Structures are given as structure tokens and as C-alpha cells.
XYZ file of C-alpha atoms in Angstrom:
332
model
C 3.998 5.785 -75.365
C 2.661 9.223 -74.466
C 0.075 8.643 -71.718
C -1.547 12.063 -71.393
C -2.617 14.843 -73.716
C 0.123 17.202 -72.574
C 2.878 14.861 -73.758
C 0.933 14.005 -76.892
C 0.765 17.691 -77.809
C 4.483 18.068 -77.107
C 5.240 14.983 -79.204
C 3.101 16.237 -82.090
C 4.792 19.645 -81.918
C 8.209 17.951 -82.050
C 7.106 15.952 -85.090
C 5.906 19.097 -86.869
C 9.266 20.730 -86.141
C 11.037 17.657 -87.553
C 8.864 17.837 -90.690
C 9.835 21.494 -91.161
C 13.526 20.614 -90.814
C 13.149 17.740 -93.299
C 11.303 20.115 -95.639
C 14.235 22.528 -95.478
C 16.661 19.639 -96.013
C 14.701 18.535 -99.083
C 15.213 22.000 -100.587
C 18.904 22.236 -99.674
C 20.259 18.748 -100.374
C 20.637 17.035 -103.735
C 23.040 16.647 -106.623
C 23.341 20.432 -106.507
C 23.866 21.544 -102.895
C 22.089 24.788 -101.974
C 23.198 26.836 -98.937
C 20.644 27.958 -96.358
C 21.175 31.618 -97.168
C 20.306 30.991 -100.824
C 17.021 29.368 -99.757
C 16.055 32.485 -97.809
C 17.101 34.803 -100.630
C 15.148 32.770 -103.208
C 11.914 33.772 -101.472
C 12.778 37.237 -100.165
C 14.872 38.579 -103.051
C 14.540 36.336 -106.098
C 17.080 37.304 -108.757
C 16.620 34.583 -111.415
C 19.975 32.946 -110.702
C 20.537 29.208 -111.216
C 20.307 28.462 -107.489
C 17.113 30.448 -107.059
C 15.514 28.768 -110.072
C 16.412 25.331 -108.732
C 14.857 26.188 -105.377
C 11.611 27.670 -106.665
C 10.894 25.512 -109.700
C 12.351 22.120 -108.685
C 13.064 21.697 -104.982
C 10.063 23.560 -103.504
C 7.390 21.702 -105.545
C 9.113 18.417 -104.791
C 9.287 19.070 -101.038
C 5.641 20.189 -100.924
C 4.493 17.077 -102.744
C 6.593 14.748 -100.606
C 5.086 16.202 -97.430
C 1.440 16.127 -98.524
C 1.693 12.757 -100.280
C 3.368 11.119 -97.288
C 0.786 12.543 -94.901
C -2.119 11.579 -97.178
C -0.996 7.979 -97.642
C -0.392 7.547 -93.910
C -3.833 8.924 -92.969
C -5.484 6.776 -95.648
C -3.767 3.708 -94.185
C -4.842 4.703 -90.692
C -8.490 4.920 -91.794
C -8.279 1.604 -93.630
C -6.914 -0.189 -90.578
C -9.704 1.283 -88.468
C -12.697 0.438 -90.662
C -11.411 -3.010 -91.658
C -10.059 -3.883 -88.195
C -7.052 -5.311 -90.021
C -3.535 -4.361 -88.905
C -2.151 -5.158 -92.366
C -4.601 -2.944 -94.244
C -3.571 0.023 -96.359
C -4.510 1.845 -99.575
C -2.944 -1.004 -101.548
C -5.257 -3.580 -99.955
C -8.287 -1.422 -100.733
C -7.482 -1.492 -104.456
C -7.289 2.293 -104.731
C -3.604 2.459 -105.655
C -3.807 -0.358 -108.207
C -7.032 1.059 -109.670
C -5.357 4.438 -110.120
C -2.308 2.821 -111.723
C -4.472 0.782 -114.107
C -6.390 3.871 -115.227
C -3.166 5.800 -115.848
C -1.610 2.944 -117.844
C -4.795 2.421 -119.860
C -5.087 6.147 -120.647
C -1.461 6.292 -121.761
C -1.961 3.187 -123.933
C -5.143 4.334 -125.659
C -4.241 7.998 -126.047
C -0.568 7.455 -126.815
C 0.551 10.136 -124.360
C 2.967 10.144 -121.425
C 1.874 13.492 -119.983
C 2.046 13.783 -116.197
C -1.269 15.660 -116.250
C -2.878 12.742 -118.103
C -1.454 10.320 -115.523
C -2.764 12.484 -112.670
C -6.351 12.871 -113.822
C -6.747 9.314 -115.089
C -5.273 8.001 -111.811
C -7.722 10.091 -109.781
C -10.641 8.754 -111.824
C -9.324 5.197 -111.501
C -9.019 5.517 -107.719
C -12.606 6.743 -107.495
C -13.937 3.889 -109.636
C -11.940 1.354 -107.585
C -13.292 2.736 -104.314
C -16.879 2.620 -105.581
C -16.386 -0.934 -106.831
C -15.081 -2.094 -103.455
C -17.996 -0.402 -101.714
C -20.655 -2.039 -103.907
C -19.006 -5.467 -103.786
C -18.908 -5.378 -99.984
C -22.521 -4.205 -99.653
C -25.479 -6.526 -99.317
C -29.067 -5.387 -99.363
C -30.525 -5.146 -95.877
C -27.139 -5.648 -94.218
C -24.404 -3.326 -93.044
C -21.067 -3.234 -94.834
C -18.983 -6.064 -93.432
C -15.307 -5.474 -92.643
C -14.546 -8.973 -93.898
C -16.332 -8.403 -97.212
C -14.611 -5.016 -97.512
C -11.156 -6.578 -97.172
C -11.952 -9.476 -99.514
C -13.397 -7.166 -102.176
C -10.428 -4.815 -101.927
C -7.844 -7.607 -102.082
C -9.574 -9.267 -105.041
C -9.839 -6.061 -107.054
C -6.265 -5.176 -106.157
C -5.028 -8.415 -107.742
C -7.304 -7.970 -110.757
C -6.186 -4.382 -111.407
C -2.511 -5.272 -110.959
C -2.844 -8.160 -113.455
C -4.585 -5.969 -116.023
C -1.913 -3.296 -115.616
C 0.856 -5.806 -116.243
C -1.027 -7.152 -119.250
C -1.264 -3.718 -120.875
C 2.406 -3.023 -120.236
C 3.464 -6.353 -121.741
C 1.351 -5.775 -124.850
C 2.720 -2.297 -125.405
C 6.457 -1.750 -124.946
C 6.111 2.000 -125.424
C 3.802 2.234 -122.413
C 6.288 0.195 -120.389
C 9.187 2.488 -121.267
C 7.299 5.704 -120.540
C 5.536 4.563 -117.358
C 7.892 2.284 -115.470
C 9.476 5.209 -113.591
C 6.052 6.612 -112.671
C 4.822 3.169 -111.561
C 7.807 2.878 -109.204
C 6.628 6.020 -107.391
C 8.596 9.146 -108.172
C 8.564 12.856 -107.322
C 10.908 13.857 -110.128
C 9.669 16.446 -112.635
C 6.489 17.440 -110.774
C 5.485 21.086 -110.911
C 3.290 23.323 -108.789
C 0.620 23.558 -111.483
C -0.141 19.848 -111.119
C 0.009 20.180 -107.333
C -2.582 22.985 -107.216
C -4.939 21.017 -109.477
C -4.984 17.981 -107.198
C -4.720 19.582 -103.742
C -8.467 20.455 -103.445
C -9.396 16.754 -103.562
C -6.679 15.900 -101.074
C -7.883 18.685 -98.766
C -11.462 17.382 -98.802
C -10.177 13.921 -97.946
C -8.101 15.302 -95.059
C -11.078 17.254 -93.669
C -13.226 14.123 -93.789
C -10.499 12.067 -92.108
C -10.149 14.471 -89.201
C -13.933 14.812 -88.925
C -14.464 11.047 -88.457
C -11.305 10.406 -86.415
C -13.150 10.756 -83.123
C -15.672 8.113 -84.197
C -13.197 5.518 -85.456
C -12.470 4.170 -81.964
C -15.898 2.496 -81.924
C -14.841 0.021 -84.622
C -12.574 -1.649 -82.068
C -15.633 -2.448 -79.939
C -17.308 -4.457 -82.678
C -20.262 -3.461 -84.828
C -22.979 -4.839 -82.560
C -21.682 -2.941 -79.524
C -21.216 0.252 -81.544
C -24.727 0.038 -82.973
C -26.085 -0.600 -79.496
C -24.474 2.676 -78.430
C -26.389 4.471 -81.169
C -23.442 5.003 -83.524
C -24.102 5.275 -87.268
C -21.570 2.687 -88.387
C -22.506 2.755 -92.076
C -22.224 6.541 -92.341
C -18.832 6.584 -90.616
C -17.519 3.785 -92.820
C -18.752 5.458 -96.038
C -17.191 8.786 -95.020
C -13.932 6.980 -94.260
C -13.974 5.196 -97.626
C -14.498 8.507 -99.442
C -11.597 10.012 -97.486
C -9.339 7.059 -98.375
C -10.219 7.343 -102.064
C -9.545 11.084 -102.149
C -6.307 10.915 -100.144
C -4.762 7.832 -101.730
C -6.079 8.632 -105.208
C -4.653 12.154 -105.092
C -1.313 10.828 -103.833
C -1.078 8.314 -106.674
C -2.153 11.006 -109.133
C 0.796 13.167 -108.100
C 3.590 10.629 -107.691
C 2.439 7.205 -108.842
C 1.967 4.227 -106.498
C 4.186 4.569 -103.415
C 3.879 1.519 -101.216
C 4.244 0.740 -97.504
C 3.745 4.307 -96.192
C 0.059 3.721 -95.486
C 0.840 0.349 -93.911
C 3.810 1.146 -91.695
C 3.271 4.697 -90.451
C 0.000 4.120 -88.502
C 1.753 1.370 -86.519
C 4.607 3.720 -85.618
C 2.036 6.306 -84.533
C 0.232 3.659 -82.479
C 3.440 2.933 -80.576
C 3.619 6.621 -79.620
C 0.010 7.494 -78.741
C -1.857 4.206 -78.372
C -5.103 3.345 -80.140
C -6.994 6.642 -79.859
C -7.719 7.740 -83.429
C -8.183 11.353 -82.371
C -4.401 11.331 -81.963
C -3.505 8.575 -84.399
C -4.729 10.538 -87.437
C -2.663 13.728 -86.824
C 0.380 11.710 -85.713
C 0.106 9.555 -88.839
C -0.089 12.668 -91.019
C 3.057 14.157 -89.464
C 4.997 10.864 -89.474
C 3.991 10.141 -93.071
C 5.205 13.554 -94.207
C 8.467 13.089 -92.305
C 9.016 9.595 -93.714
C 8.489 10.540 -97.349
C 10.579 13.701 -97.075
C 13.397 11.626 -95.613
C 12.945 8.904 -98.231
C 13.048 11.475 -101.023
C 16.303 12.931 -99.707
C 17.737 9.414 -99.424
C 16.665 8.617 -103.003
C 18.998 11.353 -104.242
C 22.071 9.838 -102.586
C 21.375 6.077 -102.656
C 23.402 5.629 -105.855
C 26.393 7.860 -106.721
C 25.445 10.321 -109.452
C 22.022 8.744 -109.981
C 18.592 9.162 -108.435
C 16.212 6.281 -107.747
C 12.412 6.477 -107.399
C 11.258 7.294 -103.888
C 8.934 4.275 -103.978
C 11.994 2.022 -104.001
C 13.298 3.643 -100.812
C 9.957 3.304 -98.994
C 9.839 -0.365 -100.040
C 13.205 -0.984 -98.360
C 11.755 0.560 -95.207
C 8.291 -0.980 -95.426
C 9.121 -4.577 -96.354
C 10.822 -5.387 -93.001
C 7.917 -3.667 -91.237
C 5.415 -5.864 -93.084
C 7.343 -9.016 -92.135
C 7.503 -7.879 -88.508
C 3.768 -7.141 -88.377
C 2.875 -10.479 -89.965
C 5.013 -12.366 -87.426
C 3.634 -10.332 -84.533
C 0.055 -10.970 -85.688
C 0.734 -14.705 -85.963
C 2.172 -14.825 -82.423
C -0.763 -12.890 -80.981
């Protein structure tokens, strides 16, 4: 663990450098291998060749989305664990991911379309509705928002939304065929137009997350102590919920539900910098981007001649982490 700010800055700088290398690797490596020189030429002297087209229209959008989606999911998980005081919390527990998936499936079913833009906007709306529902279910008049009620409301709605999604898919085979790849979490076929439409919402969520990061440490003291210190617990929690909805909802809108990133990455960051959320949030963002970039590269080579959804790769990484955390929590 880095014990002073000097080493934390050095560690964060090293992580950013690793993200940049993984970003370059995401552009270079795949079924079609692209040399480093071709990557440089594609931006400095684009000539319309096959390699340059692959780089600018396929690999670059995919690498950008992997980096921002990984960072967004990790920061959303970090905020969820802070405001719920639950080490196993993440965007999935909050119901945001399942709410976004339900809205996308329902829109595809009713409108009869499998457009990625339809998935993106319906998922963003679904994430917002799910976040608002969790907030209102965990609120009681005259009382502050309880972390326990927040977790229970999120877990209940998560199960409800997941069941409704499965019900729609079972009733309509066409929706199942067109959406099963998206529901597994995939970066294939995304373009920069979709990215630029969603990035403003993700940016607002990131700004909110960094703005409240310095205040999140007070949740570890307990609400009564924090309120006694004059902290506005309700305002911080509401701002955090909005940030989670925007970050996780935008991520699902771009790539579908990708699990375990928001759960596992904050714990890795905590091993490096401890429990200070001023450092946990930026470390989570960098580690999340690095993880999803690496998972996306691995998804291209996991099966010979075939690509698997990146959500499958993150599940292989995240499932052992979830088991480890559950056992560690039980021992403690």
C-alpha cells in the first residue's frame, strides 16, 4: 500500500502510463494485426487504406469506449460501496444495470428494432428511472436515507428488473436473438457517433464523482458522527446516486451490462491506496480502464478465430473476486 502522497502520485502516473499502453495494444492487436507505424500514419497521414480504415473506424472507437466504460463502472462501484457501506456493492446491486437492460429489451420488443442507438437511449432512460425508484423506495419522510434501505431497495429492484427482462426475452424469440450479444456486454460494432452522444452524461457523472470524493470518507464514521460534524449526509448521498446513475447508465448504454468491474476494481484500488476516497476514485478510474482494455484484448484471442463478448471475460475475472470477498467478509 502506498503510504504517502508522493508514492500515490507515482503509482497513479504508472497506472495512467499502463492505460495508454493498453490503449495502444487495443488498436494494434486483433484478428488483423496492425503494426505500430501504421497506427501513427493513420492519424498523421491517413490514406484510406484497409489498415488505416480499421484503425480509425473500428479499433479507435472500441479502445476509447473500453477505457471510458471501464473507468465509469469502477468509479460507480466505488461510490456505491461508500454510500452503502457495503463491500459487495456495485452498479448491479443498485439496480441501474438491470434497469437499463430492461428498458433496452422492452424498447426493442415494442418497437421491433435492434438499433444500437435505440439500445443506448432506452438504456440511459431505464438507468435513470431505476436510480430514481431506488432513491424513493429508500426514503422515508422526516428521516435520512438509510444505507440499509438503499441496499434492500436496490437488490429488490435488481431482481425484479432481471426477471422482467427474462420474461420479455422468453416471450419474444426475435428479441432474444438480436439482444443476447448486447446483454452479454460487448464493444463490437460501436462507432464514435454513439460515443459522442453519450459522453456528456458520463462526463457530468465523473465531475460529480470527483467533487464528492473528498466527502465520502465520512460515511465510514457512521451517519450520527458525520451529522455531528456538520456534514450534509443527504446531499452527498444524492449527488453520489446521481453520479452512479449517469456513469453506470452511460456505460450500459454504450456496451450493454458488463458485470464485476464495479465490484472488483475498488477493492484492488483499496489495496494500493487504503480507504481515502480522494485517492480511491482516481485509482478506480485508471484501474477500471486498464481492466476493460485488457479484457477486450483478451476477448479477441480467447477462442481461435472467434471473438467473445467482453462481459464474459470480466465475469471470469470477477467471479473469483466475489467469492474471495464474500469469504473474507464472513471471516471478519
